[in-house]
PDB file of C-alpha atoms in Angstrom:
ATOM      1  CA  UNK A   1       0.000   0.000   0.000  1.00 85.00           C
ATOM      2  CA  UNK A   2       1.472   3.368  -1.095  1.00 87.00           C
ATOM      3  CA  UNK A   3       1.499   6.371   1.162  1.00 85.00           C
ATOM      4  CA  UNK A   4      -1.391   7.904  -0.374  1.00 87.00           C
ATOM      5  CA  UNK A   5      -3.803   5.328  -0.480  1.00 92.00           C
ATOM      6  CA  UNK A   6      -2.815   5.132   3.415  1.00 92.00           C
ATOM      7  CA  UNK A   7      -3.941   8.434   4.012  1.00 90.00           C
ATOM      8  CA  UNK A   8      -6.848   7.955   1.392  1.00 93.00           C
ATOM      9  CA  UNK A   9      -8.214   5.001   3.717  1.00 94.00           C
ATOM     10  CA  UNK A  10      -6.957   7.172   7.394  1.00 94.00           C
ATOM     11  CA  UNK A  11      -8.798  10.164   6.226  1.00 94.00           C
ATOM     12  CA  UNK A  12     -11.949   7.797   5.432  1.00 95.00           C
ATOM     13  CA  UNK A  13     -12.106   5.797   8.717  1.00 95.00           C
ATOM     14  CA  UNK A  14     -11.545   9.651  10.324  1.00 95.00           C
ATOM     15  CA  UNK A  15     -14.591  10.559   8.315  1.00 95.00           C
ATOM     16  CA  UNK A  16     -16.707   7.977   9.575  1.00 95.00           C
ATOM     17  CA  UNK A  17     -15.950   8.482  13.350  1.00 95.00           C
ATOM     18  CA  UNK A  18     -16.444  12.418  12.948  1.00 94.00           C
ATOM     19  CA  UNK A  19     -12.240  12.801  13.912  1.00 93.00           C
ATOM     20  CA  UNK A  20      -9.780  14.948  12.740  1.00 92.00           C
ATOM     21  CA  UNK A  21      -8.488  13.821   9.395  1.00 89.00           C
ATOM     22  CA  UNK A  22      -4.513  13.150   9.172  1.00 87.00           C
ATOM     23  CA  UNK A  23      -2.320  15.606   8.119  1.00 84.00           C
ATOM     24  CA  UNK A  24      -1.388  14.783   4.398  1.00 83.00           C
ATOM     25  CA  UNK A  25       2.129  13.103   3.301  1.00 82.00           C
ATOM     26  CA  UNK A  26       5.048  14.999   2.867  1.00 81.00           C
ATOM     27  CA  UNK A  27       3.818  18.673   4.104  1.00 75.00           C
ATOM     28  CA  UNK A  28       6.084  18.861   6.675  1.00 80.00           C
ATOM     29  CA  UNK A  29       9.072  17.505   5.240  1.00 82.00           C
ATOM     30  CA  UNK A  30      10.986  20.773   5.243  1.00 84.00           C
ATOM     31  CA  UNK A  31      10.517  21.088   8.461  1.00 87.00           C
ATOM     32  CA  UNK A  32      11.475  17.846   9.331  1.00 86.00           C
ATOM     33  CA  UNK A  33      15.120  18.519   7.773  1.00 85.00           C
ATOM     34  CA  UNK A  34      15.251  22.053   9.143  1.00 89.00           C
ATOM     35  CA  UNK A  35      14.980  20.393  12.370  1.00 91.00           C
ATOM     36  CA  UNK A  36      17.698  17.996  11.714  1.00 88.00           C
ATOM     37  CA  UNK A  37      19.869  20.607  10.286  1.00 86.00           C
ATOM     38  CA  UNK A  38      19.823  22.863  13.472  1.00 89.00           C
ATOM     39  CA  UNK A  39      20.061  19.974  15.940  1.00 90.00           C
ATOM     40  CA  UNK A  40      23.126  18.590  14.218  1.00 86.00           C
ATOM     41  CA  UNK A  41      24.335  22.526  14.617  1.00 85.00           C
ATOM     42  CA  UNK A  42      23.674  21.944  18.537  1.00 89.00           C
ATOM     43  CA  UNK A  43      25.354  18.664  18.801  1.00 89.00           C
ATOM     44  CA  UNK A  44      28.336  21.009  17.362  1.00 85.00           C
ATOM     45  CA  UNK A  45      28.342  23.297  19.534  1.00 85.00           C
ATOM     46  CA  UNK A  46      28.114  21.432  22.459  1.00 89.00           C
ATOM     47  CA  UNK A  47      31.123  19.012  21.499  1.00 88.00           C
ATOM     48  CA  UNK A  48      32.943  22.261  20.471  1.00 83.00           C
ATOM     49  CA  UNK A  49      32.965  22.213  16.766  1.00 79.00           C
ATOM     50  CA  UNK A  50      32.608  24.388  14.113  1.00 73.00           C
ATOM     51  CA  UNK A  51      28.377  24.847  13.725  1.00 71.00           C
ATOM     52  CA  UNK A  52      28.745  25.692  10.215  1.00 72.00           C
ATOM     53  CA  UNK A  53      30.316  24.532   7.254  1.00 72.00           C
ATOM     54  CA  UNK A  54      30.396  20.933   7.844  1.00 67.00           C
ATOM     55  CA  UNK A  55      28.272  19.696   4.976  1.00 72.00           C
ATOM     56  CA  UNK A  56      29.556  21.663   2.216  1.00 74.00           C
ATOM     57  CA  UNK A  57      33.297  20.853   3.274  1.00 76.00           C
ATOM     58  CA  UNK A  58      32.432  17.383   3.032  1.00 76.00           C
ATOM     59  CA  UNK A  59      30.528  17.726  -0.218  1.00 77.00           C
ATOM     60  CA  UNK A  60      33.976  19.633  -1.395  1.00 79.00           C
ATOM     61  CA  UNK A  61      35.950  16.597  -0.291  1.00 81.00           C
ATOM     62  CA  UNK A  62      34.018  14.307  -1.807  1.00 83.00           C
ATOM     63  CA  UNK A  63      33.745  16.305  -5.683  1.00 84.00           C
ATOM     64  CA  UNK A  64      38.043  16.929  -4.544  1.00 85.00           C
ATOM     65  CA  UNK A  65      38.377  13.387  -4.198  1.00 78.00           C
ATOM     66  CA  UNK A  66      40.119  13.622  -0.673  1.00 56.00           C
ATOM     67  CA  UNK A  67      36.826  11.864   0.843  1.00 50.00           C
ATOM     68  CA  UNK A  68      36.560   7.745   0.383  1.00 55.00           C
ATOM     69  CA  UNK A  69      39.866   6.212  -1.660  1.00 58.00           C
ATOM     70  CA  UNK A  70      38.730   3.550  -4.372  1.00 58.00           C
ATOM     71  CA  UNK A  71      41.590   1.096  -4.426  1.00 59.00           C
ATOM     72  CA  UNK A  72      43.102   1.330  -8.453  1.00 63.00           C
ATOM     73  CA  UNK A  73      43.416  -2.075 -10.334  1.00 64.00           C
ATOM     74  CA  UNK A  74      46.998  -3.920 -10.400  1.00 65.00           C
ATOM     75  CA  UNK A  75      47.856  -4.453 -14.436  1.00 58.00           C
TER      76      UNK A  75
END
């Protein structure tokens, strides 16, 4: 069963017991990573490292090349 045919069926059975019909799929999902964004910022700061920065250093590592070694074939 997909997402949307749970909510389809959650927002029927609401219906029929006069409740509160589910919030839909996926409308908070910005918030959801906003949230994990700052919290990883707190975890930072408390362990005394730099807040900002981290992800796009380790994207830059990773396009540099400096982030995970692939070991070359022997000819």
């Amino acid at each position: 069963m997909s997402i949307t045919q749970q909510y389809l069926l959650d927002s029927y059975r609401a219906a029929q017991h006069d409740e509160r019909t589910p919030p839909a799929p996926g409308w908070q999902d910005w918030q959801v990573v906003r949230e994990v964004r700052d919290y990883g910022r707190f975890r930072a700061v408390v362990d005394e490292r730099p807040a900002h920065g981290r992800f796009r250093a380790a994207v830059a590592r990773l396009i540099r090349g400096s982030g995970v070694r692939t070991p070359r074939p022997h000819h």
